[in-house]
Amino acid sequence: MENVFGTPKDAIHIYRNDNSGVAPNPIPGTNVKHRVFYHQHLSAHRFLTGHNLKRMTERFVDFLSEECYQDRSIGEDWIDMPDLFDFWKTRVLCAAVKALFGTWILKLNPSFQEDFWTYVNATPTLMKGIPRFLAPGAYAARDRVFESIKIWHRYASEHSDYKDNGPESKEWDEYWGSSWLKVRQQFARNTGEMSEDAIAAEDTALLFSANANAIFSAIWFLLAIYTDPALEKMVNYEVQNSITQDTAGANKPLALDITGIIDSPLLQSIYAEVLRMRVALVLNRTPDKADYELGGWKFRKGRSITFSTQVAAHNEKAWSVDKPQRVQRPLSQFWAERFLTSTGNGSAEKQFSTDGLAGAWIPYGGGVFMCPGRHFAKQEIMGSVAAFSAYYDLLIPNREAGWMPKEDKRFYGLGAMPPGEKIRFRIRKKSGAPMGPPKHKNSRLRGNWFCD
């Protein structure tokens, strides 16, 4: 936390001393004044499930559709571009930041995009605990994002009351973004122990966790589709059906019904297979009350248990126990239909299922500490792919079908691994996709129209 997110040393005890768990009732025998982990899970559950999750996803997709609509750099003629990852990550990040943090964090910090991705690229170095004097560039990148968060916090506090976050309050405003950020701000201030820097570190962590892994995964999702013509055709069909009829063909941003995308068995299977292949997370657990036995193994109380999601994702025995058909194609290969199973009613219709994979498909971890943001991450990934497919045609030239770039192995153990090489591509606006009017040059932030 100190290295990656900038948590000040005088605040570390708040986290280190919280051994009360995440359940409403603290673990017996504990006595923690400020239950930070319980609050994080409670507030995440409130805002990242049900109606609040639906509204946040709709805002994200609307913002992203608006950005694609305003994108006049891509017309109806094919153009060559140097890197798909650079092209798409900026657009998705801006939409996600607006949906979660509001618009002012971008307006107040013109270099925010550049700083964020420089910071993300430095996280493998920061995670190793290398001291600042040996990695000054990595720490400088983190510090720029950290300062941007503080600037935004001050401005938002001056223009919007963070205590106005109850069930009847507005779900979102331009200053704080989601009301969730107000709830987090209020809890942190009410502790009386969290300084401005400690609160900024909290939201730096949220910014990173809500975006880096999801955007990395979204790129792999696009590549899975656009390197397989048959799969591209099926996905395009489902996406076109998600465009609401009242805006299709009109000169305004497309309105996408994300519900059909999220519920699609095929798209869910692609999503799950992308995470199986590209998420390399090292999970850590510790028996904290007594020794723990699992199978023929005994783990001592207080000793760390470490395991890799990639080992689990490629264990053929674990994947074939419940449904042997899941390993019809090797686990070393991407297979879009790996998570599709028969509905059992005699028809050819397929359903999405992860049944029997509790210990094999674990891209978000497991147990009570499973990633609380997994539902929004899924919808951010799938929503971004739907928006791309609705607005653009894409070709990966001079590559054989099924080609994939190398992964950036520096990120192994941290979550999703981004592409480790440039992805040259050809792109054009999809026929009939709307295009917005030119924007005033003064509205640009370092040349990025999409960060307005």
Short mmCIF file of C-alpha atoms in Angstrom, two decimals:
data_model
loop_
_atom_site.label_atom_id
_atom_site.label_comp_id
_atom_site.label_asym_id
_atom_site.label_seq_id
_atom_site.Cartn_x
_atom_site.Cartn_y
_atom_site.Cartn_z
CA MET A 1 0.00 0.00 0.00
CA GLU A 2 2.83 2.39 0.79
CA ASN A 3 4.70 1.71 -2.43
CA VAL A 4 1.90 1.24 -4.95
CA PHE A 5 -0.78 3.63 -3.68
CA GLY A 6 1.17 6.09 -1.56
CA THR A 7 -0.44 5.31 1.80
CA PRO A 8 1.48 7.35 4.39
CA LYS A 9 3.32 5.44 7.10
CA ASP A 10 1.25 7.00 9.87
CA ALA A 11 -1.94 5.49 8.38
CA ILE A 12 -0.73 1.93 7.81
CA HIS A 13 -1.77 0.89 11.32
CA ILE A 14 -5.44 1.44 10.37
CA TYR A 15 -5.20 -1.47 7.95
CA ARG A 16 -2.60 -3.58 9.73
CA ASN A 17 -4.54 -3.59 13.00
CA ASP A 18 -7.92 -4.38 11.47
CA ASN A 19 -8.31 -8.10 12.14
CA SER A 20 -12.08 -7.92 12.60
CA GLY A 21 -13.01 -9.39 9.21
CA VAL A 22 -15.56 -8.12 6.70
CA ALA A 23 -18.77 -9.53 8.20
CA PRO A 24 -21.26 -7.24 9.99
CA ASN A 25 -20.29 -8.83 13.31
CA PRO A 26 -16.57 -8.57 14.03
CA ILE A 27 -14.58 -11.73 14.60
CA PRO A 28 -14.91 -12.68 18.29
CA GLY A 29 -12.02 -11.47 20.36
CA THR A 30 -11.24 -8.47 18.15
CA ASN A 31 -11.74 -4.87 19.16
CA VAL A 32 -11.23 -2.55 16.18
CA LYS A 33 -12.46 1.03 16.38
CA HIS A 34 -12.51 1.77 12.65
CA ARG A 35 -13.37 -1.37 10.68
CA VAL A 36 -11.98 -0.21 7.37
CA PHE A 37 -12.23 -3.57 5.55
CA TYR A 38 -15.82 -4.09 6.65
CA HIS A 39 -16.73 -0.61 5.45
CA GLN A 40 -14.99 -1.14 2.11
CA HIS A 41 -16.94 -4.34 1.50
CA LEU A 42 -20.23 -2.91 2.78
CA SER A 43 -20.09 0.21 0.61
CA ALA A 44 -18.90 -1.77 -2.42
CA HIS A 45 -21.83 -4.15 -2.02
CA ARG A 46 -24.24 -1.21 -1.82
CA PHE A 47 -22.99 0.51 -4.97
CA LEU A 48 -21.71 -2.40 -7.08
CA THR A 49 -24.79 -4.61 -7.02
CA GLY A 50 -28.45 -4.28 -7.97
CA HIS A 51 -29.90 -0.96 -9.10
CA ASN A 52 -26.78 1.06 -8.31
CA LEU A 53 -24.62 -1.26 -10.41
CA LYS A 54 -27.09 -1.04 -13.30
CA ARG A 55 -27.06 2.76 -13.22
CA MET A 56 -23.26 2.94 -13.01
CA THR A 57 -22.93 0.61 -15.99
CA GLU A 58 -25.45 2.65 -17.97
CA ARG A 59 -23.49 5.83 -17.23
CA PHE A 60 -20.25 4.18 -18.31
CA VAL A 61 -21.72 2.91 -21.58
CA ASP A 62 -23.39 6.27 -22.28
CA PHE A 63 -20.11 8.13 -21.72
CA LEU A 64 -18.22 5.70 -23.94
CA SER A 65 -20.85 5.90 -26.67
CA GLU A 66 -20.60 9.70 -26.52
CA GLU A 67 -16.83 9.51 -26.93
CA CYS A 68 -17.09 7.17 -29.94
CA TYR A 69 -19.74 9.46 -31.42
CA GLN A 70 -17.49 12.51 -31.02
CA ASP A 71 -14.50 10.69 -32.51
CA ARG A 72 -13.98 12.42 -35.85
CA SER A 73 -10.47 10.99 -36.23
CA ILE A 74 -12.03 7.78 -37.56
CA GLY A 75 -14.16 8.04 -40.71
CA GLU A 76 -15.71 5.56 -43.12
CA ASP A 77 -12.42 4.91 -44.94
CA TRP A 78 -9.89 2.43 -43.58
CA ILE A 79 -6.89 3.97 -41.83
CA ASP A 80 -3.80 2.32 -40.38
CA MET A 81 -2.92 2.90 -36.74
CA PRO A 82 0.09 1.80 -34.68
CA ASP A 83 -1.39 0.21 -31.53
CA LEU A 84 -4.88 -0.99 -30.64
CA PHE A 85 -4.10 -0.97 -26.92
CA ASP A 86 -3.11 2.72 -26.95
CA PHE A 87 -6.14 3.61 -29.07
CA TRP A 88 -8.81 1.95 -26.94
CA LYS A 89 -7.45 2.19 -23.40
CA THR A 90 -7.69 5.99 -23.42
CA ARG A 91 -11.31 6.01 -24.46
CA VAL A 92 -12.40 3.35 -21.99
CA LEU A 93 -10.52 4.99 -19.12
CA CYS A 94 -12.15 8.37 -19.67
CA ALA A 95 -15.64 6.86 -19.74
CA ALA A 96 -14.97 4.77 -16.63
CA VAL A 97 -13.46 7.69 -14.72
CA LYS A 98 -16.43 9.92 -15.55
CA ALA A 99 -18.91 7.22 -14.49
CA LEU A 100 -17.18 6.54 -11.18
CA PHE A 101 -15.29 9.73 -10.24
CA GLY A 102 -17.16 12.44 -12.15
CA THR A 103 -15.91 14.81 -14.84
CA TRP A 104 -13.91 17.30 -12.80
CA ILE A 105 -11.02 14.99 -12.01
CA LEU A 106 -10.21 15.08 -15.75
CA LYS A 107 -10.85 18.79 -16.18
CA LEU A 108 -8.62 19.73 -13.26
CA ASN A 109 -5.73 17.51 -14.35
CA PRO A 110 -5.00 17.88 -18.08
CA SER A 111 -2.27 15.22 -18.10
CA PHE A 112 -4.34 12.70 -16.13
CA GLN A 113 -4.55 10.12 -18.92
CA GLU A 114 -0.84 10.13 -19.61
CA ASP A 115 0.02 10.12 -15.91
CA PHE A 116 -2.33 7.24 -15.12
CA TRP A 117 -0.96 4.90 -17.77
CA THR A 118 2.63 5.79 -16.91
CA TYR A 119 1.77 4.94 -13.31
CA VAL A 120 0.12 1.65 -14.27
CA ASN A 121 3.18 0.70 -16.31
CA ALA A 122 5.31 1.37 -13.22
CA THR A 123 3.26 -0.76 -10.80
CA PRO A 124 5.32 -3.96 -11.29
CA THR A 125 8.36 -1.97 -10.15
CA LEU A 126 6.51 -0.38 -7.24
CA MET A 127 5.13 -3.75 -6.14
CA LYS A 128 8.64 -5.10 -5.65
CA GLY A 129 9.34 -2.54 -2.94
CA ILE A 130 12.34 -1.09 -4.72
CA PRO A 131 13.37 2.11 -2.90
CA ARG A 132 12.66 5.47 -4.47
CA PHE A 133 16.29 6.32 -5.19
CA LEU A 134 16.59 3.20 -7.38
CA ALA A 135 13.29 3.77 -9.24
CA PRO A 136 12.63 7.53 -9.21
CA GLY A 137 10.56 7.45 -12.42
CA ALA A 138 8.12 4.87 -11.04
CA TYR A 139 7.52 6.84 -7.86
CA ALA A 140 7.22 10.11 -9.77
CA ALA A 141 4.48 8.58 -11.94
CA ARG A 142 2.60 7.43 -8.85
CA ASP A 143 3.03 10.81 -7.20
CA ARG A 144 1.51 12.66 -10.17
CA VAL A 145 -1.65 10.56 -10.01
CA PHE A 146 -1.69 10.91 -6.23
CA GLU A 147 -1.53 14.71 -6.48
CA SER A 148 -4.31 14.68 -9.11
CA ILE A 149 -6.54 12.84 -6.64
CA LYS A 150 -5.82 15.42 -3.92
CA ILE A 151 -6.56 18.33 -6.27
CA TRP A 152 -9.85 16.70 -7.20
CA HIS A 153 -10.79 15.96 -3.56
CA ARG A 154 -10.30 19.60 -2.58
CA TYR A 155 -12.30 20.93 -5.52
CA ALA A 156 -15.14 18.43 -5.10
CA SER A 157 -15.36 19.23 -1.37
CA GLU A 158 -15.74 22.93 -2.18
CA HIS A 159 -18.56 22.38 -4.68
CA SER A 160 -20.51 19.35 -3.43
CA ASP A 161 -21.31 18.09 0.07
CA TYR A 162 -19.80 14.64 0.51
CA LYS A 163 -22.20 14.00 3.41
CA ASP A 164 -25.14 14.13 1.00
CA ASN A 165 -24.96 10.43 0.17
CA GLY A 166 -28.10 8.80 1.55
CA PRO A 167 -30.58 6.58 -0.30
CA GLU A 168 -32.58 9.63 -1.42
CA SER A 169 -29.52 11.57 -2.61
CA LYS A 170 -28.45 11.90 -6.23
CA GLU A 171 -26.69 8.78 -7.47
CA TRP A 172 -24.06 10.81 -9.33
CA ASP A 173 -22.83 14.36 -9.67
CA GLU A 174 -20.13 15.95 -11.80
CA TYR A 175 -17.87 16.70 -8.82
CA TRP A 176 -17.73 13.43 -6.87
CA GLY A 177 -19.08 11.09 -9.52
CA SER A 178 -20.84 8.13 -7.93
CA SER A 179 -22.31 8.72 -4.49
CA TRP A 180 -20.05 5.83 -3.46
CA LEU A 181 -17.11 8.23 -3.50
CA LYS A 182 -18.96 10.49 -1.06
CA VAL A 183 -19.60 7.55 1.27
CA ARG A 184 -15.93 6.60 1.16
CA GLN A 185 -14.90 10.20 1.82
CA GLN A 186 -17.23 10.51 4.80
CA PHE A 187 -16.04 7.29 6.42
CA ALA A 188 -12.39 8.26 5.99
CA ARG A 189 -12.90 11.70 7.50
CA ASN A 190 -15.01 10.36 10.35
CA THR A 191 -12.20 8.09 11.51
CA GLY A 192 -10.26 11.15 12.63
CA GLU A 193 -7.10 9.21 11.80
CA MET A 194 -6.89 9.53 8.02
CA SER A 195 -5.04 12.55 6.66
CA GLU A 196 -5.56 14.12 3.26
CA ASP A 197 -2.78 11.90 1.92
CA ALA A 198 -4.28 8.75 3.44
CA ILE A 199 -7.66 9.48 1.85
CA ALA A 200 -5.99 10.21 -1.50
CA ALA A 201 -4.22 6.84 -1.30
CA GLU A 202 -7.60 5.14 -0.76
CA ASP A 203 -8.97 6.57 -4.00
CA THR A 204 -5.70 6.00 -5.88
CA ALA A 205 -6.16 2.33 -5.01
CA LEU A 206 -9.78 2.42 -6.21
CA LEU A 207 -8.80 4.19 -9.44
CA PHE A 208 -6.20 1.53 -10.19
CA SER A 209 -8.27 -1.49 -9.20
CA ALA A 210 -11.39 -0.31 -11.04
CA ASN A 211 -9.63 0.30 -14.34
CA ALA A 212 -6.29 -1.36 -15.01
CA ASN A 213 -7.36 -5.01 -14.97
CA ALA A 214 -10.71 -4.39 -16.66
CA ILE A 215 -9.16 -2.40 -19.51
CA PHE A 216 -6.37 -4.94 -20.02
CA SER A 217 -9.04 -7.66 -20.25
CA ALA A 218 -11.17 -5.60 -22.64
CA ILE A 219 -8.27 -5.44 -25.11
CA TRP A 220 -7.87 -9.21 -25.05
CA PHE A 221 -11.64 -9.56 -25.56
CA LEU A 222 -11.43 -7.40 -28.70
CA LEU A 223 -8.49 -9.39 -30.01
CA ALA A 224 -10.32 -12.68 -29.44
CA ILE A 225 -13.19 -11.40 -31.57
CA TYR A 226 -11.33 -9.67 -34.37
CA THR A 227 -8.80 -12.45 -35.00
CA ASP A 228 -11.64 -14.94 -35.58
CA PRO A 229 -13.96 -13.93 -38.47
CA ALA A 230 -16.68 -16.41 -37.50
CA LEU A 231 -16.69 -15.20 -33.91
CA GLU A 232 -16.67 -11.56 -35.05
CA LYS A 233 -19.79 -12.19 -37.11
CA MET A 234 -21.66 -13.72 -34.17
CA VAL A 235 -20.65 -10.95 -31.77
CA ASN A 236 -21.58 -8.21 -34.23
CA TYR A 237 -25.02 -9.75 -34.61
CA GLU A 238 -25.61 -9.65 -30.84
CA VAL A 239 -24.28 -6.10 -30.52
CA GLN A 240 -26.44 -4.77 -33.34
CA ASN A 241 -29.47 -6.23 -31.59
CA SER A 242 -28.53 -4.25 -28.46
CA ILE A 243 -28.82 -0.87 -30.23
CA THR A 244 -32.15 0.67 -29.26
CA GLN A 245 -34.34 1.49 -32.23
CA ASP A 246 -35.13 5.08 -31.26
CA THR A 247 -31.51 6.18 -31.80
CA ALA A 248 -30.27 3.82 -34.49
CA GLY A 249 -29.44 5.85 -37.59
CA ALA A 250 -29.99 9.21 -35.89
CA ASN A 251 -27.19 11.77 -35.65
CA LYS A 252 -26.69 11.35 -31.94
CA PRO A 253 -24.83 8.80 -29.81
CA LEU A 254 -26.06 5.25 -30.04
CA ALA A 255 -28.03 3.99 -27.06
CA LEU A 256 -27.00 0.47 -26.14
CA ASP A 257 -29.15 -1.89 -24.09
CA ILE A 258 -26.36 -3.47 -22.10
CA THR A 259 -28.65 -6.04 -20.46
CA GLY A 260 -28.74 -8.24 -23.54
CA ILE A 261 -24.96 -8.06 -23.84
CA ILE A 262 -24.38 -9.03 -20.21
CA ASP A 263 -26.86 -11.92 -20.43
CA SER A 264 -25.54 -13.33 -23.73
CA PRO A 265 -24.23 -16.89 -23.16
CA LEU A 266 -21.64 -16.51 -25.93
CA LEU A 267 -20.31 -13.14 -24.77
CA GLN A 268 -20.17 -14.35 -21.17
CA SER A 269 -18.22 -17.40 -22.28
CA ILE A 270 -15.73 -15.24 -24.20
CA TYR A 271 -15.39 -12.99 -21.15
CA ALA A 272 -14.75 -15.95 -18.83
CA GLU A 273 -12.23 -17.49 -21.22
CA VAL A 274 -10.37 -14.19 -21.58
CA LEU A 275 -10.01 -13.98 -17.81
CA ARG A 276 -8.96 -17.63 -17.59
CA MET A 277 -6.20 -17.05 -20.12
CA ARG A 278 -5.03 -13.53 -19.22
CA VAL A 279 -5.45 -13.07 -15.46
CA ALA A 280 -2.36 -14.16 -13.54
CA LEU A 281 -3.12 -13.34 -9.94
CA VAL A 282 -1.17 -14.63 -6.96
CA LEU A 283 -3.61 -15.17 -4.09
CA ASN A 284 -2.51 -15.12 -0.47
CA ARG A 285 -4.37 -16.55 2.50
CA THR A 286 -3.40 -17.16 6.14
CA PRO A 287 -5.08 -19.44 8.70
CA ASP A 288 -5.56 -16.89 11.47
CA LYS A 289 -7.38 -18.86 14.16
CA ALA A 290 -6.06 -22.41 14.01
CA ASP A 291 -4.14 -24.86 11.86
CA TYR A 292 -5.97 -25.68 8.63
CA GLU A 293 -6.14 -29.02 6.84
CA LEU A 294 -6.91 -29.39 3.15
CA GLY A 295 -6.69 -32.82 1.59
CA GLY A 296 -3.40 -34.29 2.71
CA TRP A 297 -1.92 -30.93 3.56
CA LYS A 298 -1.76 -29.16 6.88
CA PHE A 299 -1.22 -25.40 7.06
CA ARG A 300 0.02 -23.92 10.30
CA LYS A 301 -1.75 -21.01 11.93
CA GLY A 302 -0.19 -17.71 10.91
CA ARG A 303 1.69 -19.16 7.93
CA SER A 304 1.05 -17.81 4.45
CA ILE A 305 -0.57 -19.87 1.70
CA THR A 306 0.15 -18.65 -1.83
CA PHE A 307 -1.30 -19.99 -5.07
CA SER A 308 -1.62 -18.84 -8.67
CA THR A 309 -4.80 -18.43 -10.68
CA GLN A 310 -2.85 -19.50 -13.78
CA VAL A 311 -1.96 -22.85 -12.26
CA ALA A 312 -5.63 -23.41 -11.46
CA ALA A 313 -6.72 -22.19 -14.91
CA HIS A 314 -4.55 -24.78 -16.67
CA ASN A 315 -5.16 -27.78 -14.42
CA GLU A 316 -6.81 -30.28 -16.75
CA LYS A 317 -7.92 -32.58 -13.94
CA ALA A 318 -9.75 -29.78 -12.14
CA TRP A 319 -11.43 -28.63 -15.35
CA SER A 320 -12.63 -32.07 -16.46
CA VAL A 321 -14.13 -33.38 -13.20
CA ASP A 322 -17.63 -31.93 -13.59
CA LYS A 323 -17.89 -31.47 -17.36
CA PRO A 324 -15.22 -33.35 -19.39
CA GLN A 325 -16.29 -31.51 -22.56
CA ARG A 326 -14.62 -28.36 -21.20
CA VAL A 327 -11.22 -29.82 -22.12
CA GLN A 328 -12.18 -30.92 -25.63
CA ARG A 329 -9.71 -28.25 -26.66
CA PRO A 330 -6.45 -27.86 -24.72
CA LEU A 331 -6.45 -25.40 -21.85
CA SER A 332 -3.36 -23.84 -23.41
CA GLN A 333 -5.58 -22.55 -26.24
CA PHE A 334 -8.30 -19.91 -26.28
CA TRP A 335 -11.72 -21.45 -26.89
CA ALA A 336 -14.66 -19.05 -26.97
CA GLU A 337 -17.22 -21.77 -26.18
CA ARG A 338 -15.46 -23.39 -23.21
CA PHE A 339 -18.08 -22.12 -20.76
CA LEU A 340 -21.13 -23.05 -22.85
CA THR A 341 -23.15 -26.09 -21.84
CA SER A 342 -26.37 -27.71 -22.97
CA THR A 343 -29.62 -26.36 -21.57
CA GLY A 344 -30.76 -29.96 -21.14
CA ASN A 345 -34.09 -29.47 -22.90
CA GLY A 346 -33.13 -31.28 -26.09
CA SER A 347 -32.53 -28.13 -28.13
CA ALA A 348 -29.26 -26.88 -29.62
CA GLU A 349 -29.43 -23.81 -27.39
CA LYS A 350 -26.47 -23.28 -25.07
CA GLN A 351 -26.21 -21.65 -21.66
CA PHE A 352 -23.28 -20.06 -19.85
CA SER A 353 -22.06 -21.97 -16.81
CA THR A 354 -19.17 -22.00 -14.35
CA ASP A 355 -20.64 -24.89 -12.35
CA GLY A 356 -18.00 -27.19 -10.93
CA LEU A 357 -15.19 -24.64 -11.34
CA ALA A 358 -15.10 -23.17 -7.84
CA GLY A 359 -11.39 -23.91 -7.43
CA ALA A 360 -10.39 -23.73 -11.08
CA TRP A 361 -11.81 -20.45 -12.43
CA ILE A 362 -10.78 -17.90 -9.80
CA PRO A 363 -9.76 -14.68 -11.61
CA TYR A 364 -11.29 -12.61 -8.81
CA GLY A 365 -10.04 -14.73 -5.94
CA GLY A 366 -12.48 -16.52 -3.68
CA GLY A 367 -14.22 -16.61 -0.34
CA VAL A 368 -15.23 -13.52 1.60
CA PHE A 369 -12.30 -11.60 0.13
CA MET A 370 -13.35 -12.18 -3.47
CA CYS A 371 -13.01 -8.93 -5.42
CA PRO A 372 -16.09 -6.83 -4.54
CA GLY A 373 -15.81 -4.95 -7.84
CA ARG A 374 -16.06 -8.04 -10.03
CA HIS A 375 -19.61 -7.29 -11.21
CA PHE A 376 -18.74 -3.79 -12.45
CA ALA A 377 -15.49 -5.09 -13.96
CA LYS A 378 -17.47 -7.64 -15.98
CA GLN A 379 -19.89 -5.01 -17.21
CA GLU A 380 -17.10 -2.53 -17.96
CA ILE A 381 -15.29 -5.16 -20.05
CA MET A 382 -18.37 -6.34 -21.93
CA GLY A 383 -19.86 -2.85 -22.29
CA SER A 384 -16.65 -1.49 -23.79
CA VAL A 385 -16.51 -4.32 -26.32
CA ALA A 386 -20.15 -3.69 -27.26
CA ALA A 387 -19.49 0.02 -27.82
CA PHE A 388 -16.44 -0.70 -29.96
CA SER A 389 -18.32 -3.22 -32.08
CA ALA A 390 -21.27 -0.84 -32.49
CA TYR A 391 -19.11 1.99 -33.85
CA TYR A 392 -16.09 0.47 -35.58
CA ASP A 393 -14.86 -2.14 -38.02
CA LEU A 394 -11.42 -3.52 -37.24
CA LEU A 395 -8.76 -5.54 -39.05
CA ILE A 396 -5.51 -6.94 -37.67
CA PRO A 397 -3.41 -6.96 -40.89
CA ASN A 398 -0.63 -9.35 -41.85
CA ARG A 399 -1.48 -11.82 -39.11
CA GLU A 400 -2.82 -15.34 -39.43
CA ALA A 401 -6.20 -16.19 -37.93
CA GLY A 402 -6.00 -16.66 -34.19
CA TRP A 403 -2.79 -14.64 -33.77
CA MET A 404 -2.30 -13.08 -30.35
CA PRO A 405 0.40 -10.70 -29.11
CA LYS A 406 2.74 -11.70 -26.33
CA GLU A 407 1.70 -10.85 -22.78
CA ASP A 408 3.64 -8.41 -20.63
CA LYS A 409 4.90 -10.88 -18.05
CA ARG A 410 6.01 -8.07 -15.74
CA PHE A 411 2.39 -8.04 -14.58
CA TYR A 412 2.30 -11.76 -13.73
CA GLY A 413 0.96 -12.12 -10.22
CA LEU A 414 -0.71 -8.70 -10.17
CA GLY A 415 -3.91 -9.49 -12.10
CA ALA A 416 -4.62 -9.20 -15.82
CA MET A 417 -1.54 -9.01 -18.02
CA PRO A 418 -1.62 -6.38 -20.79
CA PRO A 419 -0.30 -7.02 -24.30
CA GLY A 420 3.49 -6.93 -24.34
CA GLU A 421 3.89 -5.69 -27.90
CA LYS A 422 2.34 -3.16 -30.27
CA ILE A 423 -0.80 -4.26 -32.12
CA ARG A 424 -0.94 -2.59 -35.53
CA PHE A 425 -4.50 -2.37 -36.84
CA ARG A 426 -6.80 -0.93 -39.48
CA ILE A 427 -10.02 0.76 -38.45
CA ARG A 428 -13.01 2.60 -39.86
CA LYS A 429 -16.38 3.79 -38.60
CA LYS A 430 -19.03 1.16 -39.09
CA SER A 431 -21.43 1.95 -41.93
CA GLY A 432 -24.34 3.95 -40.52
CA ALA A 433 -22.65 4.70 -37.19
CA PRO A 434 -23.31 8.34 -36.23
CA MET A 435 -20.56 10.95 -35.99
CA GLY A 436 -20.75 14.10 -33.90
CA PRO A 437 -20.02 17.67 -35.03
CA PRO A 438 -16.49 19.10 -34.74
CA LYS A 439 -15.57 20.16 -31.23
CA HIS A 440 -14.07 23.54 -30.41
CA LYS A 441 -10.29 23.29 -30.28
CA ASN A 442 -10.19 24.98 -26.86
CA SER A 443 -12.12 22.06 -25.35
CA ARG A 444 -9.24 19.69 -25.92
CA LEU A 445 -6.94 18.53 -23.16
CA ARG A 446 -3.48 17.92 -24.59
CA GLY A 447 -5.05 16.95 -27.89
CA ASN A 448 -7.40 14.37 -26.38
CA TRP A 449 -10.96 15.27 -27.35
CA PHE A 450 -12.23 12.31 -25.37
CA CYS A 451 -11.10 13.72 -22.01
CA ASP A 452 -13.47 16.71 -22.04
#
